[in-house]
Tab-separated table of C-alpha atoms and ligand atoms in Angstrom:
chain	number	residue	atom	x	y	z
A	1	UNK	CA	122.145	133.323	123.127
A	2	UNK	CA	120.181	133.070	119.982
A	3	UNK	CA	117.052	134.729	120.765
A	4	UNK	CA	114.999	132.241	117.616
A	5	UNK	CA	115.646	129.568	120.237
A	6	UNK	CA	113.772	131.263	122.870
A	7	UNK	CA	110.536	129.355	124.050
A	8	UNK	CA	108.642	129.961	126.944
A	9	UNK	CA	107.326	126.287	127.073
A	10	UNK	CA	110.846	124.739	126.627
A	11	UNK	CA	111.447	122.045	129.598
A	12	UNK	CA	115.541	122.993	129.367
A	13	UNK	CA	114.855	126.809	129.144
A	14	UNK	CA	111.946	126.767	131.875
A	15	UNK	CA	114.768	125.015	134.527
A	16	UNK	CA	116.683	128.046	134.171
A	17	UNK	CA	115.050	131.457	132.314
A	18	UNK	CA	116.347	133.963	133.891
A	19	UNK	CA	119.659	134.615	131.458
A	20	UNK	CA	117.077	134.099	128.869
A	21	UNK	CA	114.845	136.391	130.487
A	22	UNK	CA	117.817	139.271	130.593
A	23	UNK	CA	118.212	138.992	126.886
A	24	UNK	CA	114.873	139.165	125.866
A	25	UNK	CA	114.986	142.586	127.777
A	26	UNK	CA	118.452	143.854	126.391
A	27	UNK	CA	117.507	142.781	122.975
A	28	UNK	CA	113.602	141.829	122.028
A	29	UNK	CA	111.827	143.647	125.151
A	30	UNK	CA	108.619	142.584	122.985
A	31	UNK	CA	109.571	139.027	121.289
A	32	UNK	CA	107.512	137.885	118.137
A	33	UNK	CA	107.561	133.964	118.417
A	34	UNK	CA	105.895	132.735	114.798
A	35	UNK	CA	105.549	129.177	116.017
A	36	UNK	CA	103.078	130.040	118.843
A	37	UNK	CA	102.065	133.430	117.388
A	38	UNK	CA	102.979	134.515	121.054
A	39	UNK	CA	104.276	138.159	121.758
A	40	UNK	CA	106.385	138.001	124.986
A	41	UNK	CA	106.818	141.214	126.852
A	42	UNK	CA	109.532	140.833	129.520
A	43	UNK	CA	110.684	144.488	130.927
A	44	UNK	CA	109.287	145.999	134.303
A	45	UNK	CA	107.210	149.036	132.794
A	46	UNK	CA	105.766	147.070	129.618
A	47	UNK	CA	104.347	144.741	131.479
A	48	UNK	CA	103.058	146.823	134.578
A	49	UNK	CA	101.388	148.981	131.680
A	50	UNK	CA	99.928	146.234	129.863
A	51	UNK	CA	98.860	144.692	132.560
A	52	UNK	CA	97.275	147.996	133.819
A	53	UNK	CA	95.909	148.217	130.372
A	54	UNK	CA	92.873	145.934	130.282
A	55	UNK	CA	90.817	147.967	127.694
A	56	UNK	CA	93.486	146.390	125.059
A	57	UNK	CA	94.932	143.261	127.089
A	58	UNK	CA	91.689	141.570	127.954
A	59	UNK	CA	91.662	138.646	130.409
A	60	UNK	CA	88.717	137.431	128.790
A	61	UNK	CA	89.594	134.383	126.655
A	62	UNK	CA	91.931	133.025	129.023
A	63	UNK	CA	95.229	133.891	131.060
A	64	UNK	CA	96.811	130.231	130.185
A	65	UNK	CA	98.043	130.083	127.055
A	66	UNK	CA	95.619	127.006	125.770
A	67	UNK	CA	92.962	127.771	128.349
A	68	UNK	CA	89.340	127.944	128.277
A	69	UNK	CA	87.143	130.153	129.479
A	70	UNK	CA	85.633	129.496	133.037
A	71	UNK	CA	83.092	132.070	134.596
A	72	UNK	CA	85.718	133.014	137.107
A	73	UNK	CA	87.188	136.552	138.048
A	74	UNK	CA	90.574	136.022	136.371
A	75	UNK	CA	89.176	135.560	133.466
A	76	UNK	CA	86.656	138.681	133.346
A	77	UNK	CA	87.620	142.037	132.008
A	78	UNK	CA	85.495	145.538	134.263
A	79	UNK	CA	82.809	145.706	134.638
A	80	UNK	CA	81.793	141.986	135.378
A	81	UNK	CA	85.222	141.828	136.564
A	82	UNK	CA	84.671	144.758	139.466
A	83	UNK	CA	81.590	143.739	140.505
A	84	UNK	CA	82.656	139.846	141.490
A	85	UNK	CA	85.696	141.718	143.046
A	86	UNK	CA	84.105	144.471	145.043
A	87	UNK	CA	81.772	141.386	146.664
A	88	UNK	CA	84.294	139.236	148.021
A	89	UNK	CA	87.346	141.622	148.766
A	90	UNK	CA	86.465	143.075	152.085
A	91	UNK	CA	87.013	139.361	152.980
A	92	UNK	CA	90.918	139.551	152.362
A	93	UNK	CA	91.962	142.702	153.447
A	94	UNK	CA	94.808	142.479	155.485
A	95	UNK	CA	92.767	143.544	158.363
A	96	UNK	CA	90.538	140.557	157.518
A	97	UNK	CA	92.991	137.847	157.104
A	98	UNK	CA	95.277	139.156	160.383
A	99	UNK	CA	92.212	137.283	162.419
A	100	UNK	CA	92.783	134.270	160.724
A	101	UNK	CA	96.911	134.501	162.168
A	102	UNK	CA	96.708	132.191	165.160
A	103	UNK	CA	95.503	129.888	162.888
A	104	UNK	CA	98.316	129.529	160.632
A	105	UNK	CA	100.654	130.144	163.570
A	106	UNK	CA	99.497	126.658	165.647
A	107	UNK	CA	99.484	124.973	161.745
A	108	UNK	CA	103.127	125.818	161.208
A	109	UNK	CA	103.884	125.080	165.329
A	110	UNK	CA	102.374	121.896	164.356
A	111	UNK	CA	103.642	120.635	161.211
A	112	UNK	CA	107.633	121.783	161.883
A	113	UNK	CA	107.253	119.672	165.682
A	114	UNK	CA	107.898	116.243	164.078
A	115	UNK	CA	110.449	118.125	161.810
A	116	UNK	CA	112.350	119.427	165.016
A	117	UNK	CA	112.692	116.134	166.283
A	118	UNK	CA	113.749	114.769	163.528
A	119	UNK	CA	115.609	116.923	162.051
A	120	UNK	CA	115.014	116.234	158.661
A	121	UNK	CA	112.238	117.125	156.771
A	122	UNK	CA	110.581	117.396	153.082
A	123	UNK	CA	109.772	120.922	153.628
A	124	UNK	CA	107.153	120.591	150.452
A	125	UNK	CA	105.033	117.621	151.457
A	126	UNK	CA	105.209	117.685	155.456
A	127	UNK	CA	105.394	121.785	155.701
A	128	UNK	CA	104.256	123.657	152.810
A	129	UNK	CA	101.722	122.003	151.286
A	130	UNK	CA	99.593	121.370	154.757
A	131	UNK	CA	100.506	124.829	155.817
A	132	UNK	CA	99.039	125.897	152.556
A	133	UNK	CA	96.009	123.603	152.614
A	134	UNK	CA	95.015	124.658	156.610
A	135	UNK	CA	94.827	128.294	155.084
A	136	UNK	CA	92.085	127.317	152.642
A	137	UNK	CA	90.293	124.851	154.622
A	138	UNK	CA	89.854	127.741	157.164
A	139	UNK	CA	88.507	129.838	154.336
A	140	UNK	CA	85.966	127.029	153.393
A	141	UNK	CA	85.354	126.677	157.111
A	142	UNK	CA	85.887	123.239	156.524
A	143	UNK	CA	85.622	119.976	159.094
A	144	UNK	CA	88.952	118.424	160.028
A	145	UNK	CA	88.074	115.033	158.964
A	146	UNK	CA	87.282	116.498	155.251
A	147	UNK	CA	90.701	117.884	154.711
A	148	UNK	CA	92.382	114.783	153.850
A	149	UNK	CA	90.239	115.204	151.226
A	150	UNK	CA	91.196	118.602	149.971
A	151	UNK	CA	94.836	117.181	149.982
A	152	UNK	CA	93.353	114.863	146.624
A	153	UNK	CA	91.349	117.654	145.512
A	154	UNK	CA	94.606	119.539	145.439
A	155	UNK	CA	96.974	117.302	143.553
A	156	UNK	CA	94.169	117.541	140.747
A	157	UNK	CA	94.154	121.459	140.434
A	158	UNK	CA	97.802	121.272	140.285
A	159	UNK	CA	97.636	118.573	136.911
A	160	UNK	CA	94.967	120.323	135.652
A	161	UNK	CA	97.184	124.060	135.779
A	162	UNK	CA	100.070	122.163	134.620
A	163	UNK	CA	98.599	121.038	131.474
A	164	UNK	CA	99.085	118.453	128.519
A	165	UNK	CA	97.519	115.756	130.790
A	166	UNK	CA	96.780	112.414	128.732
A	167	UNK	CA	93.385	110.910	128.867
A	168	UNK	CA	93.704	108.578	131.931
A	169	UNK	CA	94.774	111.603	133.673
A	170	UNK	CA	92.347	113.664	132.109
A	171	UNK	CA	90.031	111.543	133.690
A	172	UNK	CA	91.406	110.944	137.554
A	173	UNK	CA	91.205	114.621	136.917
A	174	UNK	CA	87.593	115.287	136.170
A	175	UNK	CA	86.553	112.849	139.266
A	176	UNK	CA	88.488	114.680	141.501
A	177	UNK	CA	86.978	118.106	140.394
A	178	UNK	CA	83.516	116.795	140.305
A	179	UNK	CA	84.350	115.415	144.119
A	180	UNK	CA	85.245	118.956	145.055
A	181	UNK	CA	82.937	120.980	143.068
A	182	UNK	CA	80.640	118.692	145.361
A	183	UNK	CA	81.357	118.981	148.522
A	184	UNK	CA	81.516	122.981	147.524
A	185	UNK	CA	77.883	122.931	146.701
A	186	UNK	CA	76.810	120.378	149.518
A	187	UNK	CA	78.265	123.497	151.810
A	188	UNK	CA	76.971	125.985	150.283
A	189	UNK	CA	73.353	124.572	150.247
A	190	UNK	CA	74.010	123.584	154.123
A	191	UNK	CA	74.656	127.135	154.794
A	192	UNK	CA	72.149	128.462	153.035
A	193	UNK	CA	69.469	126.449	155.421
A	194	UNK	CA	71.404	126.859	158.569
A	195	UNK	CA	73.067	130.119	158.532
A	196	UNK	CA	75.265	130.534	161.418
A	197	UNK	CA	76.067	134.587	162.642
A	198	UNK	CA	79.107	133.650	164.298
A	199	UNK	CA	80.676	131.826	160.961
A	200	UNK	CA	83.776	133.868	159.778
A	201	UNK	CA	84.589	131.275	156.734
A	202	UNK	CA	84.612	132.925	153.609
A	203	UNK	CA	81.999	130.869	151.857
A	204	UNK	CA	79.462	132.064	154.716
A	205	UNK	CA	80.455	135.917	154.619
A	206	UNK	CA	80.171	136.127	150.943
A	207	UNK	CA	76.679	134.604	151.386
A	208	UNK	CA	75.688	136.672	153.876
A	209	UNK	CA	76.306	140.220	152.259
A	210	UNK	CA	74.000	142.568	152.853
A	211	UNK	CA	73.885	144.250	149.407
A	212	UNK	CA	71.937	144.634	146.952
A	213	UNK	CA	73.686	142.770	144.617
A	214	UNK	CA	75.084	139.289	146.231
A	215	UNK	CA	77.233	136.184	144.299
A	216	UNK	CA	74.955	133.695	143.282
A	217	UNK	CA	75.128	129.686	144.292
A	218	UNK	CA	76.436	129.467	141.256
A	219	UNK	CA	79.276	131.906	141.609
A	220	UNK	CA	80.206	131.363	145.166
A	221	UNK	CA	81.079	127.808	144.274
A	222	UNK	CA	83.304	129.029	141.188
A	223	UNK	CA	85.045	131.531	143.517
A	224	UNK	CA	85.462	128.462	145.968
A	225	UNK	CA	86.983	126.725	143.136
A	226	UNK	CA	89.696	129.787	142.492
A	227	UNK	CA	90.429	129.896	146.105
A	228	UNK	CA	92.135	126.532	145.757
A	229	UNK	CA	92.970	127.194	142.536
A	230	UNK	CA	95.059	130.588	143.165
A	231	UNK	CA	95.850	130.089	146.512
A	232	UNK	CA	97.357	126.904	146.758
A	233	UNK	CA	99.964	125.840	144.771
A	234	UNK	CA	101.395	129.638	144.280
A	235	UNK	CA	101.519	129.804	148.211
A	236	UNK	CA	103.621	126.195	148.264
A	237	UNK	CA	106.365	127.551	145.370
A	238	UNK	CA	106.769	130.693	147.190
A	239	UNK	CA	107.627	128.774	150.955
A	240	UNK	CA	109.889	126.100	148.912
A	241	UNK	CA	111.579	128.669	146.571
A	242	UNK	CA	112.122	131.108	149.060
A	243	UNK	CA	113.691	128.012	151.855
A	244	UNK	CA	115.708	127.274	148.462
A	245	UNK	CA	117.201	130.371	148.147
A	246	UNK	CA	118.221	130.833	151.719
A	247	UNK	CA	120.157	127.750	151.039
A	248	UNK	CA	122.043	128.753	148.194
A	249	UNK	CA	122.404	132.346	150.164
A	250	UNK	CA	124.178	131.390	153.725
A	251	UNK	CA	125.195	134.975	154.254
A	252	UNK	CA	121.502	135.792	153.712
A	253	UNK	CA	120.151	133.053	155.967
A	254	UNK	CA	122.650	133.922	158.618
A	255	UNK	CA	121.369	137.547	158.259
A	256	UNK	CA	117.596	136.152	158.983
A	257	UNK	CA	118.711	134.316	161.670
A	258	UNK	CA	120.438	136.904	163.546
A	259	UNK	CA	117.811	139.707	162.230
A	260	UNK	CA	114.385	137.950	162.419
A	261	UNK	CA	112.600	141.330	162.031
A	262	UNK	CA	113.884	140.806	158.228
A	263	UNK	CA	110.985	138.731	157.817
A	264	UNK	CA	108.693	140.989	156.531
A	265	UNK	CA	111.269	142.179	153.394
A	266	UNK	CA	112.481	138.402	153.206
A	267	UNK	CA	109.286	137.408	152.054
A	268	UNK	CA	108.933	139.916	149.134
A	269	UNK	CA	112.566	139.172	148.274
A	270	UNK	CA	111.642	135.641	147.736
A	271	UNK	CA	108.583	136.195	145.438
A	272	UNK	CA	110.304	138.928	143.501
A	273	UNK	CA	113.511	136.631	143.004
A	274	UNK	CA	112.317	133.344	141.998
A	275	UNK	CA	108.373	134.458	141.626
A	276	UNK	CA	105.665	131.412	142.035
A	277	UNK	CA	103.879	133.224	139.289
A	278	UNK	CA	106.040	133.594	136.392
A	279	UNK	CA	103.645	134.822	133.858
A	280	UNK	CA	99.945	135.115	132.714
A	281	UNK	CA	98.867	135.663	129.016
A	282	UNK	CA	96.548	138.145	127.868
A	283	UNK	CA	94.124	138.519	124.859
A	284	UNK	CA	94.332	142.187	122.423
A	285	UNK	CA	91.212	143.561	121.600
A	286	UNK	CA	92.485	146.160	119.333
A	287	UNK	CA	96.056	146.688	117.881
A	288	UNK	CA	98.590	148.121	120.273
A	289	UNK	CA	102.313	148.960	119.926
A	290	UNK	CA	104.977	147.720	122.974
A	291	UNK	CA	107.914	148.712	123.153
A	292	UNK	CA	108.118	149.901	119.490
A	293	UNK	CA	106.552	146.910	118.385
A	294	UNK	CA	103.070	146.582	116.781
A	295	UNK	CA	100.904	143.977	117.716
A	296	UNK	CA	97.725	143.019	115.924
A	297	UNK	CA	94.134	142.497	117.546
A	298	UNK	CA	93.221	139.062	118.578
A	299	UNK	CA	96.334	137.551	119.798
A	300	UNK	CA	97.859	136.499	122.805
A	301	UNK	CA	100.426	138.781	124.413
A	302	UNK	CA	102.875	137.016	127.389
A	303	UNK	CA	103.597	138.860	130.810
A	304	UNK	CA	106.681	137.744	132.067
A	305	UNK	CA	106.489	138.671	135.438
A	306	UNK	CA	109.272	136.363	136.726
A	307	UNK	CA	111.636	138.494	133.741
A	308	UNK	CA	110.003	142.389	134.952
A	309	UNK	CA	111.458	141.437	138.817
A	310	UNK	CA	115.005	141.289	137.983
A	311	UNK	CA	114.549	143.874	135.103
A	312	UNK	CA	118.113	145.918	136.138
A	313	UNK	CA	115.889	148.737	135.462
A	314	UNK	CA	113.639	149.052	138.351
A	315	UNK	CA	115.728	146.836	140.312
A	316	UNK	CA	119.514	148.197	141.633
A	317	UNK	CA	121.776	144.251	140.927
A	318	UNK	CA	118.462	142.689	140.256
A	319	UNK	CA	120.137	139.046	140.377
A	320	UNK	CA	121.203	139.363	143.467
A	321	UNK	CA	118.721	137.595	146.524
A	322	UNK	CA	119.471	140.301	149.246
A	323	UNK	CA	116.599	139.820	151.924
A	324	UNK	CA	117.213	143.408	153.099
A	325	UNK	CA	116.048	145.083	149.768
A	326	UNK	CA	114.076	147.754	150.252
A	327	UNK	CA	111.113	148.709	147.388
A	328	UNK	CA	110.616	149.816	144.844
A	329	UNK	CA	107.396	147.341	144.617
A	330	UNK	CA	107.795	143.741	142.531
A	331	UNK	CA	105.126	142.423	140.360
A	332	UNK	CA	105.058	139.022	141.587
A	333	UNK	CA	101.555	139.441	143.224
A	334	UNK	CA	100.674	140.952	139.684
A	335	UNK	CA	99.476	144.363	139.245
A	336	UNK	CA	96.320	145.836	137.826
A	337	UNK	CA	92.658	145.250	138.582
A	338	UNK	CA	93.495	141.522	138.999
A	339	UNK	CA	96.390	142.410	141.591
A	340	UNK	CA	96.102	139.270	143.684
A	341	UNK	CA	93.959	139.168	145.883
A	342	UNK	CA	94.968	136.663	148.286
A	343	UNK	CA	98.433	138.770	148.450
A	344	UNK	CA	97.231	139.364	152.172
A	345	UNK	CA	96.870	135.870	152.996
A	346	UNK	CA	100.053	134.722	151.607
A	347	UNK	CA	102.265	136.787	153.543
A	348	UNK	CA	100.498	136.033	156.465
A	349	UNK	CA	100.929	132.102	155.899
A	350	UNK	CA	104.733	133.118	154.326
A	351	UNK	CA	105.123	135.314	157.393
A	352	UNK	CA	104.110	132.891	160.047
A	353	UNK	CA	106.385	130.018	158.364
A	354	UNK	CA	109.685	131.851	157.961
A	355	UNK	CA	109.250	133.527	161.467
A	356	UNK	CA	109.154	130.135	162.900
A	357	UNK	CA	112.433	128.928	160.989
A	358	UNK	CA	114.309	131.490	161.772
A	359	UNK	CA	113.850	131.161	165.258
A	360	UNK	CA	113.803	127.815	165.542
A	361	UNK	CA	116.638	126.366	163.519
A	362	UNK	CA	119.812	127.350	163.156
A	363	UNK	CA	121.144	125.431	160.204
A	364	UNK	CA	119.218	123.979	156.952
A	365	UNK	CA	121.126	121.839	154.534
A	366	UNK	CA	119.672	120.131	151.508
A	367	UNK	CA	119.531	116.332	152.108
A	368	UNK	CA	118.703	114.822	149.176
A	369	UNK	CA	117.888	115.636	145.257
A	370	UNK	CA	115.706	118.522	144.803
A	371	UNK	CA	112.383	118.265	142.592
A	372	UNK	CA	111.913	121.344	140.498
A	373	UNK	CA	108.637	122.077	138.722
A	374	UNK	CA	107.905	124.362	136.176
A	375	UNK	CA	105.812	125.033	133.620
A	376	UNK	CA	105.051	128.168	131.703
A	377	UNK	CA	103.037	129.942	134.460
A	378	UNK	CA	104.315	128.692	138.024
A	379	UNK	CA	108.022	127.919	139.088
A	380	UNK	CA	108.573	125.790	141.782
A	381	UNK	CA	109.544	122.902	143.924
A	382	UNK	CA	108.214	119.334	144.133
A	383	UNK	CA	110.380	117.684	146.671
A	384	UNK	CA	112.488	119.695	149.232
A	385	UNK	CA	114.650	117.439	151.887
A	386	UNK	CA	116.289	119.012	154.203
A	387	UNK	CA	118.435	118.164	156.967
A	388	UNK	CA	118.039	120.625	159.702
A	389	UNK	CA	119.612	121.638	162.892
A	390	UNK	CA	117.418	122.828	165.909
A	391	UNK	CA	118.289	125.814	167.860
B	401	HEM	C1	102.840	133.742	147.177
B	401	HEM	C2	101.605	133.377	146.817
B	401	HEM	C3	100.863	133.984	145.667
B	401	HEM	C4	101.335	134.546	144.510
B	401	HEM	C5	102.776	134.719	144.070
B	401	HEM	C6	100.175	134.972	143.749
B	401	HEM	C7	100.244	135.610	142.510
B	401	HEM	C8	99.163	136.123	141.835
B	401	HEM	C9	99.230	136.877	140.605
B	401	HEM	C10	100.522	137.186	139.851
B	401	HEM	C11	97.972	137.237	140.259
B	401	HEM	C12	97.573	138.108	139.066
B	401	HEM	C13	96.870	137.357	137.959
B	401	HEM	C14	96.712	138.172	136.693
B	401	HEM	O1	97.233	139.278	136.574
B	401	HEM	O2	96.081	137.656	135.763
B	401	HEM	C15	97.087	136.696	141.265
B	401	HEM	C16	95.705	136.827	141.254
B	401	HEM	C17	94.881	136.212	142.175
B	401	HEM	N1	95.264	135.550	143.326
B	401	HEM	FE1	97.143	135.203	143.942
B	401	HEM	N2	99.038	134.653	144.436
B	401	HEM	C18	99.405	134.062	145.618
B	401	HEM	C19	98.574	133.600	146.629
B	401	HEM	C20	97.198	133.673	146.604
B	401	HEM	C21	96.321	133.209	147.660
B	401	HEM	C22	96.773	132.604	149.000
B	401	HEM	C23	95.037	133.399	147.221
B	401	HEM	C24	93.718	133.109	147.905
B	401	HEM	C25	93.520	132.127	148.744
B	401	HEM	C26	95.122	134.023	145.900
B	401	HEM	C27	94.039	134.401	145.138
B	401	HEM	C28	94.121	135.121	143.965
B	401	HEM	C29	92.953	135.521	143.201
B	401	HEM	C30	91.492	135.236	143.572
B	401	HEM	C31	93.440	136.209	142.090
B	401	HEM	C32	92.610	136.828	140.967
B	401	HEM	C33	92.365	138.284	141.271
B	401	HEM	C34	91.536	138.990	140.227
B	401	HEM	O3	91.401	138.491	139.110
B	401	HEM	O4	91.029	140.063	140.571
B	401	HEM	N3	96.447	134.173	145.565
B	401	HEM	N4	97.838	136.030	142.224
């Protein structure tokens, strides 16, 4: 494998980068590309300590590669960074999101009922995508006839995070985020005249802190914009990947089946294996030096994460998919001050799904061509049909 060939943005490599990924770590653990002046760190401990290192790998400037800045926590480096976080993250500790479980339990009841009967399925557009979607709407508090409309609003993030849109869909884009941005603000302002006590969506609590210091109107819709923006589309890779792998891995699938207490190491198998969240970029402030390699100030620096969860390293026949593993702890929820914060909230929703498959089917077959979808930052799946076999 000729490491000069190696692109992170390559279509053919993207559909596959995990033997590129292994000799980036055996060979180039911190990869110079001169085409994209792009340093690409790949092994477990680089990245945990660059990513730990914010003081030198600033998220300021952008965690896309081509991205611009947006006044949104991502994207801020401590202090502005800690004070958006300590305001909204009492709101997603798993304590907090555990009341928000029956929810997503009668969702995924719901959704797999017509699935059950018919026993076939497109697990991404009838299961993981609505399961996804419920999550946020609850977090909005939002009306059941409005979420057809977060469905759109949805399909837009996910063009706008993939990138190199042309201009028509530049614009379908825009309309669809001034549409949401909207009906953010029209909620906002409604809650800000009638304040209910009793409200436990997000958008309410964060308004109704009793501190000193409180998000602005402003900044409560651009945190209403990340929710969808960070929660959704990770949350759908992560249930289609990890029903992907269990197809490819009978034994393992047979071992859920049999042992549905697995479910709680199942889930982190699947997001260390085939991670939703492959990689976020940084920006250096000063010059640094990664594994022996210097890197100059002002440039953008690479985090594979998908790479530092099968580094052979940290992680005993890293390849391997074995929903029994026990720690050490993946990066796939990232790691740092911008350790993800919805990481309760997905495995509740991840949780609550692959409980109910395991105890409710007994065989899953693929039924149909898969869709993948990738791009430099998420992995996932487009289209998922399955043929499925009821207990
Ligand atoms: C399996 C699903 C998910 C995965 C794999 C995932 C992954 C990640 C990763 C890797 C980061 C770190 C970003 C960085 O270092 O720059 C992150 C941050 C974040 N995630 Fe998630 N995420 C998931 C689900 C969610 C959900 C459901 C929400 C909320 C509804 C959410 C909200 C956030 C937010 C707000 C941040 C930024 C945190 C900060 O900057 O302090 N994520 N996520």
């Amino acid at each position: 494998m000729d490491l000069d060939a190696f692109d992170p943005f390559n279509k053919d490599i993207l559909a596959n980068p995990y033997p590129w990924y292994r000799e980036l770590r055996n060979h180039a653990p911190c990869h110079f590309i001169a085409a994209r002046n792009l340093w690409v760190v790949s092994r477990y401990d680089d990245v945990v300590a660059c990513a730990r290192n914010h003081g030198v790998f600033s998220s300021t400037g952008g965690v896309g590669f081509d991205w611009e800045q947006r006044p949104m926590m991502p994207m801020y480096d401590p202090p502005q960074h800690t004070r958006v976080r300590r305001l909204v993250s009492k709101h997603f500790t798993p304590a907090a999101v555990a009341l928000r479980a029956e929810s997503q339990e009668r969702a995924v009841a719901r959704l797999l009922q017509p699935a059950l009967e018919q026993k076939r399925v497109d697990l991404v557009s009838d299961v993981a995508i609505p399961v996804s979607l419920n999550a946020i709407a609850d977090l909005y508090g939002m009306p059941e006839e409005r979420r057809r409309d977060l469905r759109r609003w949805s399909q837009g993030v996910v063009e706008e995070l993939a990138g190199g849109l042309d201009p028509e869909a530049t614009a379908r884009v825009d309309i669809l985020r001034k549409e949401f941005v909207g009906f953010l603000r029209e909620t906002i302002a409604e809650r800000r005249a009638h304040p209910r006590p009793d409200a436990n969506d997000v958008l309410s609590l964060v308004m109704a802190a009793e501190d000193d210091d409180k998000l602005t109107d402003r900044e409560v819709v651009a945190f209403g914009v990340l929710l969808l923006t960070a929660g959704f589309e990770t949350t759908v890779n992560a249930m289609a990947n990890g029903v992907l792998a269990l197809i490819t891995h009978p034994d393992e699938w047979q071992k859920a089946i049999t042992q549905p207490e697995l479910v709680p190491s199942l889930i982190e198998e699947i997001v260390r294996w085939d991670c939703p969240v492959q990689s976020f970029f940084r920006n250096t402030l000063s010059e640094t030096t990664v594994a022996g390699v210097a890197i100059p100030k002002g440039v953008k620096v690479q985090l594979l994460f998908g790479s530092a969860n099968r580094d052979e390293r940290r992680f005993p026949n890293a390849d391997d998919f074995k929903i029994d593993r026990e720690g050490p702890d993946h990066v796939g929820y990232g790691v740092g001050v911008h350790f993800c914060l919805g990481a309760p909230l997905a495995r509740l929703q991840l949780g609550a799904l692959f409980s109910a498959l395991v105890k409710s089917i007994s065989k899953l077959e693929l039924d149909g061509e898969v869709v993948r979808a990738h791009s430099v930052l998420f992995r996932g799946v487009r289209r998922l049909p399955l043929r499925i076999e009821p207990r």
